[in-house]
PDB file of C-alpha atoms in Angstrom:
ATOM      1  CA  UNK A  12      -4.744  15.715  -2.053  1.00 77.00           C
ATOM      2  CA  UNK A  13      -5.391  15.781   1.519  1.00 84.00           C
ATOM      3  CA  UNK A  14      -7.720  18.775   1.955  1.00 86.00           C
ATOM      4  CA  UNK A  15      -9.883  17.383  -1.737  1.00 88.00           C
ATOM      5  CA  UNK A  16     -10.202  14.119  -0.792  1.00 87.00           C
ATOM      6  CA  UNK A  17     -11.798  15.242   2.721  1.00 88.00           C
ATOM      7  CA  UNK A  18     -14.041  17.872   1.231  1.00 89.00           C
ATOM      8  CA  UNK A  19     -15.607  15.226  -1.229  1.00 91.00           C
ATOM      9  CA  UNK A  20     -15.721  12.592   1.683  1.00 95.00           C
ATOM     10  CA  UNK A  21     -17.679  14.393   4.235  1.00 95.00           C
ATOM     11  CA  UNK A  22     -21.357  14.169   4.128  1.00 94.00           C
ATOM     12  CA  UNK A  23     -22.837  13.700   7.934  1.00 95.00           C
ATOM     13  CA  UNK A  24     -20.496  15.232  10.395  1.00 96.00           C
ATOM     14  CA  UNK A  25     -21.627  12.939  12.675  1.00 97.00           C
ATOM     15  CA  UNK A  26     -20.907   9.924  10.836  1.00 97.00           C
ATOM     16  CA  UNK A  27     -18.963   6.902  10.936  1.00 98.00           C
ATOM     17  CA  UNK A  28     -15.329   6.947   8.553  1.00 98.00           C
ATOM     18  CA  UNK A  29     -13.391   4.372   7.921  1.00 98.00           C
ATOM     19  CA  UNK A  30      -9.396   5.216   7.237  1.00 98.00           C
ATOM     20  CA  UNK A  31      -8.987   2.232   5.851  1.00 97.00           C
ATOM     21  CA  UNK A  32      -5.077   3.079   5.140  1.00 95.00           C
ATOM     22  CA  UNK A  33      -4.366   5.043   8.518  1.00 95.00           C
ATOM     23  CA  UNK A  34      -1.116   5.225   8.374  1.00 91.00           C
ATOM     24  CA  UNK A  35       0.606   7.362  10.956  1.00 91.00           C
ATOM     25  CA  UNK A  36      -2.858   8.998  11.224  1.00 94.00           C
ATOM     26  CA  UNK A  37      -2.844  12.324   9.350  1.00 93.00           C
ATOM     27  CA  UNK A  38      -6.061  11.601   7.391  1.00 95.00           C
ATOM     28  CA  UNK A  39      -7.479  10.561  10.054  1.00 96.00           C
ATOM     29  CA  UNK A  40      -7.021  13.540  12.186  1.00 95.00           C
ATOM     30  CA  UNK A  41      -8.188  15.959   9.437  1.00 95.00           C
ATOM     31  CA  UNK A  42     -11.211  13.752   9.314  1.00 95.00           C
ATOM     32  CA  UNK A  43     -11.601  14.052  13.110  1.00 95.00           C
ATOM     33  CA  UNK A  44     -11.553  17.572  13.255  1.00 94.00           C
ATOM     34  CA  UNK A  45     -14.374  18.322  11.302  1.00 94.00           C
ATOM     35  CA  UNK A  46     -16.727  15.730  12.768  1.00 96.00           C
ATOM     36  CA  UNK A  47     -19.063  16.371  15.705  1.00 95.00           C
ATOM     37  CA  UNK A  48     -20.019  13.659  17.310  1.00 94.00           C
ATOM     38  CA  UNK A  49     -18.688  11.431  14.227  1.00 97.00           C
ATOM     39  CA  UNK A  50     -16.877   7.989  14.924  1.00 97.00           C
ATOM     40  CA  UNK A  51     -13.586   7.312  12.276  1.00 97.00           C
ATOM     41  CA  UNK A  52     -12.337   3.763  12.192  1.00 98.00           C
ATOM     42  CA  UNK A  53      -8.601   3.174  11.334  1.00 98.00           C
ATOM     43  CA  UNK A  54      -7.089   0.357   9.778  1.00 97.00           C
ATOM     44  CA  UNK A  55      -3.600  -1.248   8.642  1.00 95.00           C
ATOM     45  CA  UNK A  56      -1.835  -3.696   8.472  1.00 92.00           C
ATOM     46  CA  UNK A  57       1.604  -2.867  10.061  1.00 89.00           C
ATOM     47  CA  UNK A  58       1.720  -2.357  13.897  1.00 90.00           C
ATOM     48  CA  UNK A  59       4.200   0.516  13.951  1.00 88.00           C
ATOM     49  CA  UNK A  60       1.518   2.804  11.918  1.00 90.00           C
ATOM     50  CA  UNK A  61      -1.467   1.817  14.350  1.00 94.00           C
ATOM     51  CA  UNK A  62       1.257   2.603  17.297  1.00 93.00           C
ATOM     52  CA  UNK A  63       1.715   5.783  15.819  1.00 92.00           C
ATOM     53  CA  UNK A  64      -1.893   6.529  15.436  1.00 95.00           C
ATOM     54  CA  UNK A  65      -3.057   5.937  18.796  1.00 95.00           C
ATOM     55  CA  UNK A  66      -0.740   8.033  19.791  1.00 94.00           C
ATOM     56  CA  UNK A  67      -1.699  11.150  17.307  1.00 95.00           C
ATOM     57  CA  UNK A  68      -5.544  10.288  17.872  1.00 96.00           C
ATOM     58  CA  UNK A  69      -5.761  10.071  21.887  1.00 94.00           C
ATOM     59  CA  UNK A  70      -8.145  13.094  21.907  1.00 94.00           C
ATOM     60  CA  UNK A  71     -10.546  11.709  19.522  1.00 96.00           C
ATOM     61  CA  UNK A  72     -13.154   9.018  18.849  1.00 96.00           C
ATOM     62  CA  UNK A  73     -11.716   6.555  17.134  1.00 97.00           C
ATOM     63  CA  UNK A  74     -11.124   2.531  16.840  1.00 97.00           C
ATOM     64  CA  UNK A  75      -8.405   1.259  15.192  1.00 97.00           C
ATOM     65  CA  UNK A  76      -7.476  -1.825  14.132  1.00 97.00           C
ATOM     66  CA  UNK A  77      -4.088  -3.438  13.363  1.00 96.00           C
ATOM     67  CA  UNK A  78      -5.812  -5.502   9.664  1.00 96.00           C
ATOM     68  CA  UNK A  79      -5.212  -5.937   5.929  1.00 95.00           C
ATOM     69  CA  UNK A  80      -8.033  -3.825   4.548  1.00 97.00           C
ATOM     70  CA  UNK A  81      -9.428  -6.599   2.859  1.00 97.00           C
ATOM     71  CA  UNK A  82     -10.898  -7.963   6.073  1.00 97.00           C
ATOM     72  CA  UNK A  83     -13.199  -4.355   6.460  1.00 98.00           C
ATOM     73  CA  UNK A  84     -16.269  -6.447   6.631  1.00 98.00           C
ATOM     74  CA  UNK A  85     -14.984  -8.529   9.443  1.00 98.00           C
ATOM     75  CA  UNK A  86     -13.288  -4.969  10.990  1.00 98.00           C
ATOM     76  CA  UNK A  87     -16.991  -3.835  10.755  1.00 98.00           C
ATOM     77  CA  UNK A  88     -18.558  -6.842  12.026  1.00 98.00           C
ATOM     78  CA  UNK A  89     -15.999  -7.063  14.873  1.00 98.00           C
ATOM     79  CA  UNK A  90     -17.084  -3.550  15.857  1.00 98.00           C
ATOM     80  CA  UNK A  91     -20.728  -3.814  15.406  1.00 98.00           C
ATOM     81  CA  UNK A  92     -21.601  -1.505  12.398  1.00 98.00           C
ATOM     82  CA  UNK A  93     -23.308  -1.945   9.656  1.00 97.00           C
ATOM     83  CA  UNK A  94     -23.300   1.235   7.767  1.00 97.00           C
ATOM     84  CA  UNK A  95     -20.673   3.841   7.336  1.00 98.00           C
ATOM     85  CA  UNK A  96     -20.554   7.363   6.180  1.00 98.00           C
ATOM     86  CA  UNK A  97     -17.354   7.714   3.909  1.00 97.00           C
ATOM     87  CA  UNK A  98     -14.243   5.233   3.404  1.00 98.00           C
ATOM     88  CA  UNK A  99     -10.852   6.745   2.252  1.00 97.00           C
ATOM     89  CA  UNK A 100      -8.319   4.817   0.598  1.00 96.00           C
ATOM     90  CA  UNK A 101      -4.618   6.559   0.079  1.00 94.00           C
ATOM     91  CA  UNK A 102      -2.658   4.031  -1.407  1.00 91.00           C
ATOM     92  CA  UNK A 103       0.325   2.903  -1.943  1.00 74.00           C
ATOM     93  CA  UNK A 104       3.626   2.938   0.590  1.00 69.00           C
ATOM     94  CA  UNK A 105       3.707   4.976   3.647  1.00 58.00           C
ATOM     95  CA  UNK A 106       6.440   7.653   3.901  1.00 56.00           C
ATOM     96  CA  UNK A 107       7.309   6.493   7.340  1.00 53.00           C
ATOM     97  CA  UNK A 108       7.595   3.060   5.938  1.00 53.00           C
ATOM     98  CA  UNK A 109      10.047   4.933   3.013  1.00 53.00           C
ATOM     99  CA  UNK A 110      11.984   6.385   5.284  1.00 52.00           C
ATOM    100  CA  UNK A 111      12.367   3.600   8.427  1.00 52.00           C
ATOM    101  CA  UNK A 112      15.533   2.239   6.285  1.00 48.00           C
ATOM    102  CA  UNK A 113      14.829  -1.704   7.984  1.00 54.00           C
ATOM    103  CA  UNK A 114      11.825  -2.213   6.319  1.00 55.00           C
ATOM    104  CA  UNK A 115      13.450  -2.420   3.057  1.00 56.00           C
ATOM    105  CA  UNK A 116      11.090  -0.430   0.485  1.00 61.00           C
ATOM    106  CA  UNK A 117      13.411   1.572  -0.953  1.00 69.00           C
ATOM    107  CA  UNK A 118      16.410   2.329  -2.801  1.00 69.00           C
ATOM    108  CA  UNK A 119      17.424   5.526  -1.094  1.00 71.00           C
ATOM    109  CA  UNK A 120      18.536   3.447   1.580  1.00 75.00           C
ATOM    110  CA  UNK A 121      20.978   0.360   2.012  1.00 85.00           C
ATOM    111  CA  UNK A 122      19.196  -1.874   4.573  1.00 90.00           C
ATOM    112  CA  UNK A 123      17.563  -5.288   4.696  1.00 91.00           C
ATOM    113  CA  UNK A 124      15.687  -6.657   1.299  1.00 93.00           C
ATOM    114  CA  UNK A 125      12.307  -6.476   3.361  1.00 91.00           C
ATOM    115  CA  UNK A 126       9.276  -4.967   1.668  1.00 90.00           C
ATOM    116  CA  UNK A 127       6.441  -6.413   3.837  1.00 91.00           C
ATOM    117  CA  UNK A 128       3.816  -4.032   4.976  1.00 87.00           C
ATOM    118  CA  UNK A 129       3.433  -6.433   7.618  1.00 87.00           C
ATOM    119  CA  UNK A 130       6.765  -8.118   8.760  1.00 84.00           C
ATOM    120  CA  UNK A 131       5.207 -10.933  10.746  1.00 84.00           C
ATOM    121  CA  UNK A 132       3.750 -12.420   7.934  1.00 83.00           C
ATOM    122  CA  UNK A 133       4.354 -13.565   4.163  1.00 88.00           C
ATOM    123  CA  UNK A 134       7.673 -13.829   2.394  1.00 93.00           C
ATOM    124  CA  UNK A 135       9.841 -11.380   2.200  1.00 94.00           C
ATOM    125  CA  UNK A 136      11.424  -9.813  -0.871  1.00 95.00           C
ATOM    126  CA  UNK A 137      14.685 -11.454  -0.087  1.00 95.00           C
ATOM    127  CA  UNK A 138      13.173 -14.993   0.340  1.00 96.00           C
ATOM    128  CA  UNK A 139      11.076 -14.348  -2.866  1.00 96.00           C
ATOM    129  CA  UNK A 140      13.850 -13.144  -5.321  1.00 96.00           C
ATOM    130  CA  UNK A 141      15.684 -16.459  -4.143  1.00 96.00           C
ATOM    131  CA  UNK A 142      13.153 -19.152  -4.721  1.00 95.00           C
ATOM    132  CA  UNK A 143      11.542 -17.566  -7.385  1.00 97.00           C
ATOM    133  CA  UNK A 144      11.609 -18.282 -11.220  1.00 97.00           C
ATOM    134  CA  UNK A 145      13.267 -16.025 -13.699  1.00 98.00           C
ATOM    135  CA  UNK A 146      10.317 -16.143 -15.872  1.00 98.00           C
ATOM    136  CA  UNK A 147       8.119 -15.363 -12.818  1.00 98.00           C
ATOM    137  CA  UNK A 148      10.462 -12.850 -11.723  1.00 98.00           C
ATOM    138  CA  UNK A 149      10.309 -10.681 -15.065  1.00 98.00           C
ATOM    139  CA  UNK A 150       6.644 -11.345 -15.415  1.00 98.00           C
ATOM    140  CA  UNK A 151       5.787  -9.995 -12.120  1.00 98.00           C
ATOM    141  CA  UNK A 152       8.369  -6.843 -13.250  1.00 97.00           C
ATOM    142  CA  UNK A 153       6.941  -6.367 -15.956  1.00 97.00           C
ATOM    143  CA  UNK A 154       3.277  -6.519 -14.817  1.00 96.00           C
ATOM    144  CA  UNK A 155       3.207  -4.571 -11.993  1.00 95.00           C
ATOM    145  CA  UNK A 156       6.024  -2.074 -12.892  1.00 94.00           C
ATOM    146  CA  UNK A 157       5.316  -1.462 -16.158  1.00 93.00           C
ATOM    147  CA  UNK A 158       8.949  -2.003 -16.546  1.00 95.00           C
ATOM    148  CA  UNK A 159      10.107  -2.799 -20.209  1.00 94.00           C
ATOM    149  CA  UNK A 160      13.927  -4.348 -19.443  1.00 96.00           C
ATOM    150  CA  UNK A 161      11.991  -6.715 -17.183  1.00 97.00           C
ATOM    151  CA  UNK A 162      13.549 -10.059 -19.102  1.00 97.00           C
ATOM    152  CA  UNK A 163      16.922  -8.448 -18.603  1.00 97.00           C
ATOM    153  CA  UNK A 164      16.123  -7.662 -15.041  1.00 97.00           C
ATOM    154  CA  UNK A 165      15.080 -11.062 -14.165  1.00 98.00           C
ATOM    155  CA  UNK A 166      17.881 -12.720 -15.953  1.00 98.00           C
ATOM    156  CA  UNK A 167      20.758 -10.510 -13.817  1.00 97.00           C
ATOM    157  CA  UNK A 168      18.462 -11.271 -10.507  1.00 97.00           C
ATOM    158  CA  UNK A 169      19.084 -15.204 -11.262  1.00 97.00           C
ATOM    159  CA  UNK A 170      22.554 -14.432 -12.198  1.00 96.00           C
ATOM    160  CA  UNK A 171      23.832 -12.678  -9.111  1.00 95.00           C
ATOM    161  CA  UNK A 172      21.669 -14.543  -6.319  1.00 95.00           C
ATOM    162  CA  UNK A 173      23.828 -17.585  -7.805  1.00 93.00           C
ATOM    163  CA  UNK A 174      27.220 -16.252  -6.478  1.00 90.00           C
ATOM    164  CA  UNK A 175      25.477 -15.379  -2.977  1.00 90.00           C
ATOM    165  CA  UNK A 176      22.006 -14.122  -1.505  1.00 90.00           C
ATOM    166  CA  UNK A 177      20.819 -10.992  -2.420  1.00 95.00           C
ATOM    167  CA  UNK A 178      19.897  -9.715   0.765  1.00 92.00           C
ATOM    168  CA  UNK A 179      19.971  -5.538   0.348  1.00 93.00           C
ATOM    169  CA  UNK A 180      18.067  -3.101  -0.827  1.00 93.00           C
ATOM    170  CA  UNK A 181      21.574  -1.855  -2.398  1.00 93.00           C
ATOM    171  CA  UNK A 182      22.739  -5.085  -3.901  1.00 95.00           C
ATOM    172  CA  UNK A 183      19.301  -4.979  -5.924  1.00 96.00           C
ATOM    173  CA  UNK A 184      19.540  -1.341  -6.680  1.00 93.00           C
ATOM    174  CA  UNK A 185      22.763  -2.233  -8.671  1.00 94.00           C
ATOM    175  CA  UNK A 186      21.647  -5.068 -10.230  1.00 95.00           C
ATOM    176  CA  UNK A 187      19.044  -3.717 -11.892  1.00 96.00           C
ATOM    177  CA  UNK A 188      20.679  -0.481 -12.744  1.00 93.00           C
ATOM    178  CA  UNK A 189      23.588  -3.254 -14.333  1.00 93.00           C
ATOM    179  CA  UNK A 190      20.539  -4.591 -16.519  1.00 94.00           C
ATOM    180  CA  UNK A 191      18.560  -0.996 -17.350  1.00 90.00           C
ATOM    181  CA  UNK A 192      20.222   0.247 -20.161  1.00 79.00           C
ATOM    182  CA  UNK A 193      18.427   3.838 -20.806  1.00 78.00           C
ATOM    183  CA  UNK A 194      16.879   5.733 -18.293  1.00 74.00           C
ATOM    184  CA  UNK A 195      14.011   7.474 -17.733  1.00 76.00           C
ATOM    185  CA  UNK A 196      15.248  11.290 -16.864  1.00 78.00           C
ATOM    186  CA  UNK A 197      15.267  12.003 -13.078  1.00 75.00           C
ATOM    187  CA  UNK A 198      14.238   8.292 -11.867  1.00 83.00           C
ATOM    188  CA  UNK A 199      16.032   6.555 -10.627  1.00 87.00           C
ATOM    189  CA  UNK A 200      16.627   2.713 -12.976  1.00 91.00           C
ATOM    190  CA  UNK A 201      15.333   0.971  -9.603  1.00 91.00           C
ATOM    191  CA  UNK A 202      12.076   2.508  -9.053  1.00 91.00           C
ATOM    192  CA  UNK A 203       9.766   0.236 -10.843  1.00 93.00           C
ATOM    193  CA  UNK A 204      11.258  -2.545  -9.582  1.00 95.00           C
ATOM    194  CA  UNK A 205      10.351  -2.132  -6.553  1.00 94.00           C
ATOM    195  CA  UNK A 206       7.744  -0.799  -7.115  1.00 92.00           C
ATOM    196  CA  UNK A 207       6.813  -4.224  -8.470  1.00 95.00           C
ATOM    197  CA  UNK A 208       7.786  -6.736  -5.532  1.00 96.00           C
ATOM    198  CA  UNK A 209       6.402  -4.551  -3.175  1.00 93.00           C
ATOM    199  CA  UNK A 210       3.089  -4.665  -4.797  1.00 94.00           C
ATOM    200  CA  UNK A 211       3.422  -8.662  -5.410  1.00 96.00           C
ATOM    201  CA  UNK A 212       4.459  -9.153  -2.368  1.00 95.00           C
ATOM    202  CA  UNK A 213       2.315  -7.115  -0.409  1.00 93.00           C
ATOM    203  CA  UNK A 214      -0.816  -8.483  -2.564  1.00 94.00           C
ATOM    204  CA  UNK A 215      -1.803  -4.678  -2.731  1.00 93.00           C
ATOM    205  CA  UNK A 216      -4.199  -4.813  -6.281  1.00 95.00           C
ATOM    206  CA  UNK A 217      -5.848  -8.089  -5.054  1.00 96.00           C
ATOM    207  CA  UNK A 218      -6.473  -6.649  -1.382  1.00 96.00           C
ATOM    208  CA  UNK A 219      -7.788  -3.436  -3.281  1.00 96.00           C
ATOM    209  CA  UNK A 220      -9.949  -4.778  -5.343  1.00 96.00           C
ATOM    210  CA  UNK A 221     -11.290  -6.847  -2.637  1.00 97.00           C
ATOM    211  CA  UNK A 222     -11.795  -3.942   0.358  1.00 97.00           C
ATOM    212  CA  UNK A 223     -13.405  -1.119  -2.647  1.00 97.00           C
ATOM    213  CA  UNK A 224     -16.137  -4.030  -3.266  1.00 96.00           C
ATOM    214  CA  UNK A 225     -16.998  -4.250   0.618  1.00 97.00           C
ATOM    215  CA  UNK A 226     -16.617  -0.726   1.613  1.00 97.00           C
ATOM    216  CA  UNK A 227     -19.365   0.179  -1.516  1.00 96.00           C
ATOM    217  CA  UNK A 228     -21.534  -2.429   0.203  1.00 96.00           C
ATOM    218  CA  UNK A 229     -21.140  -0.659   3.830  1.00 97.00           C
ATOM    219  CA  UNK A 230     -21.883   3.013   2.190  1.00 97.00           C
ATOM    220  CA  UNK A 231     -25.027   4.433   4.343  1.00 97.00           C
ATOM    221  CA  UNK A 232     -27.765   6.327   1.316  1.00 95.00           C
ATOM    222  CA  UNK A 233     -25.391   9.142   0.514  1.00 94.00           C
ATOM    223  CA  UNK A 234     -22.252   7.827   1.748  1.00 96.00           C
ATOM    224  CA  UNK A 235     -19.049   8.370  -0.242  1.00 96.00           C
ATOM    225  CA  UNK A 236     -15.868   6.737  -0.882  1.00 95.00           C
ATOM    226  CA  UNK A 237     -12.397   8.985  -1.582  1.00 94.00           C
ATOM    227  CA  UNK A 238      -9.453   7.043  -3.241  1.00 94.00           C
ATOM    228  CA  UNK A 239      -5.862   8.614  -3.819  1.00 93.00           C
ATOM    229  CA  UNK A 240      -4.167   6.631  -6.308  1.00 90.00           C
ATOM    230  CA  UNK A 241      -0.332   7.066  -7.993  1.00 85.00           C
ATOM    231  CA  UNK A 242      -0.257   5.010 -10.772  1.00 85.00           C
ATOM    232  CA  UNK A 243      -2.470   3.246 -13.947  1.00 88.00           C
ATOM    233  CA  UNK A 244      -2.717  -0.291 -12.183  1.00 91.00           C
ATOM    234  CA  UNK A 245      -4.536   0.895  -9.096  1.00 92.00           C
ATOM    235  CA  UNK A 246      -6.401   3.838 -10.636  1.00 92.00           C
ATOM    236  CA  UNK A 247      -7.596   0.906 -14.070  1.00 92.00           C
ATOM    237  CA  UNK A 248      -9.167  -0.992 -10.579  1.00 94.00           C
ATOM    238  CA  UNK A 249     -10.744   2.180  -8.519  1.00 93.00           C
ATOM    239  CA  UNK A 250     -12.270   3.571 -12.091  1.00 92.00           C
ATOM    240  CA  UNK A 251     -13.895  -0.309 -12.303  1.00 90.00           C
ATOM    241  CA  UNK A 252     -15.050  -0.822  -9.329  1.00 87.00           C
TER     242      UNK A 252
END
């Protein structure tokens, strides 16, 4: 969606863009390389992506900004501009955060029961499936992961975490394939799970809800905002706002 989603954004090549999920900086450099003269801000919230970024973006103008996108009008303010040309959202997880095993996102890998976008703040996965209540458990589940053996899934969470900590990405991969009992053809039981606590977690639907509202605000007379959204719970919020 890459190439779309830059087309539509576009409108003043010398403009001001906000990435406001940067990443390791590949939107941002097709962005770049069409403007003349343009400024693109970048934005997120974990520190290894904005390393990454710098690094990518060295030949172009840019500012970026290790922030939770929810703070863009304090990003903006920080920066000194009022009015921007185009925001792009691309949401959801990272693939470098998928595939650095020690952050904990996914199933593909045993490693530590992370999950935080931003590891030096808010609870982790681990510390949340301990503390938390089976009832809240399956109700997050089932709300954010559209996951319908989220009772079952909650109940098996409470069960094992009381012979020991669950503490890997493995040990919850098997618990909740234990408590799945059909599966969906070619997914893996797991996915939605996760899916789940690292949306919770993470606060990603409030935070997005939040950052559309002030990057419509920002938009300059003609200015345009391009979202990439994966599944109904964040694309029900971009079609509202």
């Amino acid at each position: 969606m890459l190439e779309e989603a830059i087309e539509k954004l576009i409108t003043d090549v010398r403009g001001t863009y906000v990435d406001c999920t940067l990443g390791g900086g590949g939107h941002s450099s097709a962005i770049a390389s069409k403007l003349d003269g343009g400024l693109i801000v970048g934005i997120d919230r974990d520190q290894d992506a904005v390393e990454a970024a710098t690094e990518r973006l060295k030949n172009f103008n840019v500012r970026l900004v290790r922030s939770n996108f929810s703070r863009l009008d304090e990003v903006l303010d920080e920066l000194g501009i009022e009015q921007i040309d185009g925001a792009l959202f691309d949401l959801g997880v990272s693939s470098h955060q998928i595939d650095f095993a020690p952050r904990g996102f996914s199933y593909m890998h045993d490693a530590p029961l992370d999950m935080r976008m931003d590891p030096s703040s808010g609870m982790s996965a681990e510390e949340w499936l301990a503390t938390e209540t089976e009832e809240k458990i399956a109700e997050v589940i089932h709300r954010y992961g559209e996951e319908r053996f989220a009772v079952q899934i909650a109940k098996a969470v409470v069960a094992g975490r009381a012979s020991g900590a669950i503490n890997s990405t493995k040990q919850l991969a098997e618990i909740v394939a234990g408590a799945v009992k059909t599966r969906e053809k070619g997914k893996n039981p797991a996915t939605r799970t996760f899916q789940a606590i690292r949306i919770f977690i993470n606060r990603e639907l409030e935070d997005l809800e939040i950052a559309l509202g002030q990057a419509w605000v920002r938009l300059a007379l003609h200015g345009r905002m391009a979202v990439i959204s994966f599944h109904s719970l964040e694309d029900r919020i971009v079609k509202n706002i």
